[in-house]
Short mmCIF file of C-alpha atoms and ligand atoms in Angstrom, two decimals:
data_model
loop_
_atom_site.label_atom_id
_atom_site.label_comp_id
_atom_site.label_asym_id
_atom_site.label_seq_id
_atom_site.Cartn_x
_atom_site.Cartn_y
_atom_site.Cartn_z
CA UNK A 167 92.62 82.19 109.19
CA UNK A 168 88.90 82.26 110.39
CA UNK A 169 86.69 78.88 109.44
CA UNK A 170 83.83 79.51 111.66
CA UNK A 171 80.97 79.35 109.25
CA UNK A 172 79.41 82.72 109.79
CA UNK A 173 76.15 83.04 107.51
CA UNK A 174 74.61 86.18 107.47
CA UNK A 175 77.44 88.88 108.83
CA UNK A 176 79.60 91.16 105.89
CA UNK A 177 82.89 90.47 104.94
CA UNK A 178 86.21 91.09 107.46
CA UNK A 179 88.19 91.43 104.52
CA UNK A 180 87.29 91.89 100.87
CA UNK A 181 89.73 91.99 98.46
CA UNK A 182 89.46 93.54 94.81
CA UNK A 183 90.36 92.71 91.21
CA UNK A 184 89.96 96.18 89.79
CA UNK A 185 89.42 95.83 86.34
CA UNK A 186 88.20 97.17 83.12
CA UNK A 187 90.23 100.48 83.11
CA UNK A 188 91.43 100.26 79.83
CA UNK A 189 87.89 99.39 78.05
CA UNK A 190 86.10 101.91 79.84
CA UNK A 191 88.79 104.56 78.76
CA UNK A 192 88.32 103.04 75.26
CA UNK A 193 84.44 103.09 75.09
CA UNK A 194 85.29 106.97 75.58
CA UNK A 195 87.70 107.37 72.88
CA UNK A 196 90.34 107.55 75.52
CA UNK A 197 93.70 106.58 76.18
CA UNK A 198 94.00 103.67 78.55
CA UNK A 199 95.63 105.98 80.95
CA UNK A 200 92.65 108.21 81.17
CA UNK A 201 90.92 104.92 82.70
CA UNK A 202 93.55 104.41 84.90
CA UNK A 203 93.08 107.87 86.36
CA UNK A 204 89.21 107.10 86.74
CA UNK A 205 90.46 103.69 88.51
CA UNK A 206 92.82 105.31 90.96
CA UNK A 207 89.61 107.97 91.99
CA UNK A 208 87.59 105.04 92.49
CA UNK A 209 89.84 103.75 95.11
CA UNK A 210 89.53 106.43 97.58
CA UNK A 211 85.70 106.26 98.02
CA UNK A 212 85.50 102.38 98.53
CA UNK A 213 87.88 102.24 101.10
CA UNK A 214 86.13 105.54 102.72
CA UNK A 215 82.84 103.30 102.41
CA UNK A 216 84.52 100.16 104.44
CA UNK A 217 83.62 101.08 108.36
CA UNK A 218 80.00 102.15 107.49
CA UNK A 219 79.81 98.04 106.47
CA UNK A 220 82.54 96.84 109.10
CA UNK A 221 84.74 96.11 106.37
CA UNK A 222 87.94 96.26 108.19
CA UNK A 223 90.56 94.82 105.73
CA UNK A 224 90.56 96.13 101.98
CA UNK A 225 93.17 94.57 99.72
CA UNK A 226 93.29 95.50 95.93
CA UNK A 227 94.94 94.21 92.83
CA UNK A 228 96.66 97.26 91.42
CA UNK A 229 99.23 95.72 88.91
CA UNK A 230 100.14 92.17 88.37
CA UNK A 231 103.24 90.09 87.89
CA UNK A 232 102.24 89.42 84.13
CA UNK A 233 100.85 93.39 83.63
CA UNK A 234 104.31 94.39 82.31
CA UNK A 235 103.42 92.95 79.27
CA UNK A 236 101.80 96.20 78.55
CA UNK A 237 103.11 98.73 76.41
CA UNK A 238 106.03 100.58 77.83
CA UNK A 239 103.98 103.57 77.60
CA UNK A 240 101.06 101.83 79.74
CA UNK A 241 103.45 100.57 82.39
CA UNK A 242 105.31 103.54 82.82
CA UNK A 243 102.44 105.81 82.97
CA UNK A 244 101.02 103.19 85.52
CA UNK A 245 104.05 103.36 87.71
CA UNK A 246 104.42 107.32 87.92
CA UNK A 247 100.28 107.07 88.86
CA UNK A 248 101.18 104.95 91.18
CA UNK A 249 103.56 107.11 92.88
CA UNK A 250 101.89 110.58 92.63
CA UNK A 251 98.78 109.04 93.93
CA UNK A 252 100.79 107.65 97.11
CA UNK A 253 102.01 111.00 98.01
CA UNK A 254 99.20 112.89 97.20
CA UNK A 255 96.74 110.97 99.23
CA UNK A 256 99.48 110.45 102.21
CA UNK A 257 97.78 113.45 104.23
CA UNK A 258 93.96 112.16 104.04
CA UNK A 259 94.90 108.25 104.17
CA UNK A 260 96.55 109.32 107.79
CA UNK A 261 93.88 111.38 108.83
CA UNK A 262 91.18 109.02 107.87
CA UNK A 263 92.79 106.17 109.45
CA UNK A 264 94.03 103.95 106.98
CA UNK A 265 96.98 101.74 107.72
CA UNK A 266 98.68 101.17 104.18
CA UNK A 267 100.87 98.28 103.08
CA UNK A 268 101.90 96.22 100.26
CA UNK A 269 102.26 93.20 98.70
CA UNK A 270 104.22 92.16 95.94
CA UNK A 271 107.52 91.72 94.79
CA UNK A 272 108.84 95.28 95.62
CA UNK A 273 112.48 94.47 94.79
CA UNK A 274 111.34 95.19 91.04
CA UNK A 275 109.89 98.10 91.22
CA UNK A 276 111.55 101.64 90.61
CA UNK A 277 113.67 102.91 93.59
CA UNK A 278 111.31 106.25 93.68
CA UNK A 279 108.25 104.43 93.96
CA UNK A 280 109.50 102.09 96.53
CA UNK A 281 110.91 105.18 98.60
CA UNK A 282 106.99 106.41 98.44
CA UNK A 283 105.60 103.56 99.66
CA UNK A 284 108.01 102.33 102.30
CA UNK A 285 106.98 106.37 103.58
CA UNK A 286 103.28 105.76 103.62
CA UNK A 287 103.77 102.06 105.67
CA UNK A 288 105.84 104.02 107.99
CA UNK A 289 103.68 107.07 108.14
CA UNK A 290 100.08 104.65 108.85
CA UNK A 291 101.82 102.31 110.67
CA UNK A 292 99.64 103.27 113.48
CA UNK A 293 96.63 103.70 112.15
CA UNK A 294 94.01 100.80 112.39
CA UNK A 295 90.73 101.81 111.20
CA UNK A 296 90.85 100.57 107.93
CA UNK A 297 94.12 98.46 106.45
CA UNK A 298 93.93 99.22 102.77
CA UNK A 299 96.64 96.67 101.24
CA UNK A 300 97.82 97.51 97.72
CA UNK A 301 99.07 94.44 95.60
CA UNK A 302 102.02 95.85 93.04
CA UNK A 303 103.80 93.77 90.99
CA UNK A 304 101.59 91.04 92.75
CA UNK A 305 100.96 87.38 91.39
CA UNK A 306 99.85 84.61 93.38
CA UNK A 307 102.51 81.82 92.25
CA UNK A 308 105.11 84.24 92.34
CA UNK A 309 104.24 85.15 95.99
CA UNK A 310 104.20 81.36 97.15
CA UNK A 311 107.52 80.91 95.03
CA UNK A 312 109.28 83.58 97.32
CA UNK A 313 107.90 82.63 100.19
CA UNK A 314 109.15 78.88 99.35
CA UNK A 315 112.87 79.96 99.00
CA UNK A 316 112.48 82.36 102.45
CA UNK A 317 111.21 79.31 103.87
CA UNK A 318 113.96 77.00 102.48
CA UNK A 319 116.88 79.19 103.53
CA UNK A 320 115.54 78.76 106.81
CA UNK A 321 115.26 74.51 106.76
CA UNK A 322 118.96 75.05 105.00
CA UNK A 323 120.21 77.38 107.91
CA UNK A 324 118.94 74.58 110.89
CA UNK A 325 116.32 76.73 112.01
CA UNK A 326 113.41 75.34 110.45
CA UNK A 327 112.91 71.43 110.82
CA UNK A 328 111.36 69.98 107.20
CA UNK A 329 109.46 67.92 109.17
CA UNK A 330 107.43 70.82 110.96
CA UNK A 331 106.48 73.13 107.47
CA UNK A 332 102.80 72.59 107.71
CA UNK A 333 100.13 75.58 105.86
CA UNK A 334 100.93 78.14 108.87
CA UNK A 335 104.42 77.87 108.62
CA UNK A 336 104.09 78.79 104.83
CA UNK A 337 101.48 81.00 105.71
CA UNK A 338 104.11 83.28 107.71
CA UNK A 339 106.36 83.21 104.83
CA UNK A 340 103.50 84.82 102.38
CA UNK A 341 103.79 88.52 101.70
CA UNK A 342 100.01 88.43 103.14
CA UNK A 343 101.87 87.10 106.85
CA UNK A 344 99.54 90.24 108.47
CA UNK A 345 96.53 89.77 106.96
CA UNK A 346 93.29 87.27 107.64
CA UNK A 347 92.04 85.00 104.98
CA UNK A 348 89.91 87.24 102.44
CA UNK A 349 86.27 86.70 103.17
CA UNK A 350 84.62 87.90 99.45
CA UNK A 351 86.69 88.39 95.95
CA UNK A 352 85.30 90.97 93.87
CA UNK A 353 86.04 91.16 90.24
CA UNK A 354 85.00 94.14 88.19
CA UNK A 355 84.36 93.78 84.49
CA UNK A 356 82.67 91.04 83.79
CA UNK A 357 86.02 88.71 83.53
CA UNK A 358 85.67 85.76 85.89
CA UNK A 359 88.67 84.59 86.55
CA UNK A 360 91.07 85.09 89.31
CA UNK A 361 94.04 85.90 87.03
CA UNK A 362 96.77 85.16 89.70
CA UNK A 363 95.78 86.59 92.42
CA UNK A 364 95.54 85.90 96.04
CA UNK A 365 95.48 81.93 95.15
CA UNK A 366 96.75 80.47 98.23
CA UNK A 367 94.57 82.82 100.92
CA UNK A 368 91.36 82.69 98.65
CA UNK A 369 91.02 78.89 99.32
CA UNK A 370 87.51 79.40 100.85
CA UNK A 371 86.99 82.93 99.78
CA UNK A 372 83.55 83.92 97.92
CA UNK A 373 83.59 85.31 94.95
CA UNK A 374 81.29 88.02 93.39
CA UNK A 375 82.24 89.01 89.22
CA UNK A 376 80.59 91.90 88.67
CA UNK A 377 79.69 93.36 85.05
CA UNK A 378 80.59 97.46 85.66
CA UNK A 379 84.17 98.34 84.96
CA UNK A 380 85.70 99.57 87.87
CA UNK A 381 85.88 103.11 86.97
CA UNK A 382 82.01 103.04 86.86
CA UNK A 383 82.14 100.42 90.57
CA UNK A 384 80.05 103.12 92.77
CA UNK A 385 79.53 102.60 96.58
CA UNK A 386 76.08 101.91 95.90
CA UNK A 387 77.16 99.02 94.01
CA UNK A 388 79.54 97.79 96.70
CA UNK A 389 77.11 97.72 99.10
CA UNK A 390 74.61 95.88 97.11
CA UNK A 391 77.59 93.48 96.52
CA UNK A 392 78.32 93.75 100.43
CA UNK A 393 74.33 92.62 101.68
CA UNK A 394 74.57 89.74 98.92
CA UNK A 395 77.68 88.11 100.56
CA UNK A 396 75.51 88.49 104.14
CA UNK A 397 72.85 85.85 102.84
CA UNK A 398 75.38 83.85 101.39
CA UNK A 399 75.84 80.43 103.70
CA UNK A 400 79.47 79.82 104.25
CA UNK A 401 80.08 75.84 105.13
CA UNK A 402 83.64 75.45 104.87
CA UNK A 403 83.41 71.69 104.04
CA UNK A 404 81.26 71.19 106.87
CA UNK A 405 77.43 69.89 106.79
CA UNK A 406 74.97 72.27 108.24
CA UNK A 407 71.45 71.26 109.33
C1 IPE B 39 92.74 96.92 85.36
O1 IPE B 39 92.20 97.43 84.19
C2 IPE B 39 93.92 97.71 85.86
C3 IPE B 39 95.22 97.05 85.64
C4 IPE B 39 95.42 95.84 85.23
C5 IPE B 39 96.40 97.87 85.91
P1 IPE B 39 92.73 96.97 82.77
O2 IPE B 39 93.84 97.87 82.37
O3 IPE B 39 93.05 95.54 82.77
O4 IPE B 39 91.47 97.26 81.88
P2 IPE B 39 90.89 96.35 80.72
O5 IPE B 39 90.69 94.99 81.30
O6 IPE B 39 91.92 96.33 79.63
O7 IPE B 39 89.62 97.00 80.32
C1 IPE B 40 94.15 91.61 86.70
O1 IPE B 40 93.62 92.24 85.57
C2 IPE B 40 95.21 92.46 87.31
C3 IPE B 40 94.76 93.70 87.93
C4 IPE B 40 93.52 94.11 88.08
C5 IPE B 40 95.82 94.55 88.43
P1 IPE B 40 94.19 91.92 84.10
O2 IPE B 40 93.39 92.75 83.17
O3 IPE B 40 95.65 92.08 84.08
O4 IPE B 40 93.84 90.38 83.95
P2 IPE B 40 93.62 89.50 82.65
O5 IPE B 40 94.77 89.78 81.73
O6 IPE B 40 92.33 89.95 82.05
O7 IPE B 40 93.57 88.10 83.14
MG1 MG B 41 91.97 93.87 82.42
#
């Protein structure tokens, strides 16, 4: 949404592509699991580190529309994490003032999980210190397609004229409808690539790959990532002097 170039001030909204669970598990002779554990951890203290660096929108990739490729095991064992960690952080993520949604395709996802997190939306809907979004069963095509057929059941019902759909109007029919633009993309693990995510709202997003796997992705490290993006210069096409 914003396109003021703004050199020199941290991110509004960063968003994260967690990765590297599974090899850091590995390196330790671990299941993958045991890495997703770490991951999960990990969350907590970077979004408790966001208002000390006026971070005030934290989105993170949590499972993608092409992770249930995965073992059976894996994704299983990733969807029951998912859910215990939900209602077991529920009390501190309303106390510290985190507002909680999601994006994704939801309809896919187990009916228990999907009770747990339509709880924690409606739980944090008032909060607004810190709006920690959690991508599940996210993928960046897939989002656009759905918000394409939303968008054409309106045009087909008369209440949308073709001739108006400009990038907002899409825009509103995105999963992401409440959120800014993200400012920086993270990417732990050394990967650099954007596998799928956040493709259309990342149009002028920076992007930081870092090598650590995100188990090992400290707060130190995110604010060292966090006064790098502050000397970046941001032109958004335009010329500066
Ligand atoms: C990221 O870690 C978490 C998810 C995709 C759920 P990975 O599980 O992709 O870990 P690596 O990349 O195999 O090390
Ligand atoms: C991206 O990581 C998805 C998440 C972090 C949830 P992947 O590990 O699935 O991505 P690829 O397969 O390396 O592109
Ligand atoms: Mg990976």
């Amino acid at each position: 949404m914003s396109s003021q170039p703004t050199p020199r001030s941290g991110p509004h909204h960063v968003a994260v592509i967690m990765d590297g669970n599974g090899r850091w598990a590995q390196s330790r002779g671990q299941p993958r699991l045991f890495g997703h554990h770490a991951g999960v951890r990990r969350v907590k203290e970077i979004v408790r580190a966001c208002p000390d660096h006026g971070v005030k929108y934290m989105t993170v990739f949590a499972f993608s529309t092409e992770n249930w490729k995965r073992t059976q095991a894996e994704v299983s064992g990733l969807m029951k994490l998912f859910r215990r960690y939900i209602q077991s952080e529920a009390r501190d993520l309303l106390a510290e003032g985190v507002r909680v949604r999601f994006i994704g395709d939801r309809l896919k996802l187990d009916a228990k999980l999907r009770r747990v997190m339509d709880e924690i939306e409606l739980l944090t809907s008032r909060n607004d210190r810190v709006h920690l979004t959690v991508a599940l069963n996210y993928g960046g095509r897939d989002e656009v397609a759905r918000a394409t057929q939303r968008l054409a059941r309106e045009v087909a019902a008369g209440n949308i004229d073709p001739e108006s759909v400009d990038e907002t109007t899409l825009a509103r029919f995105l999963d992401t409808c409440f959120l800014p633009d993200p400012d920086l993309v993270i990417r732990t693990s050394g990967e650099a690539r954007i596998s799928n995510f956040l493709l259309w709202q990342s149009a002028y997003a920076e992007y930081e790959f870092v090598d650590t796997l995100w188990p090992d992705f400290t707060t130190a490290e995110f604010a060292r990532v966090l006064e790098g993006f502050g000397t970046r210069e941001r032109r958004f096409g335009a010329v500066t002097a």
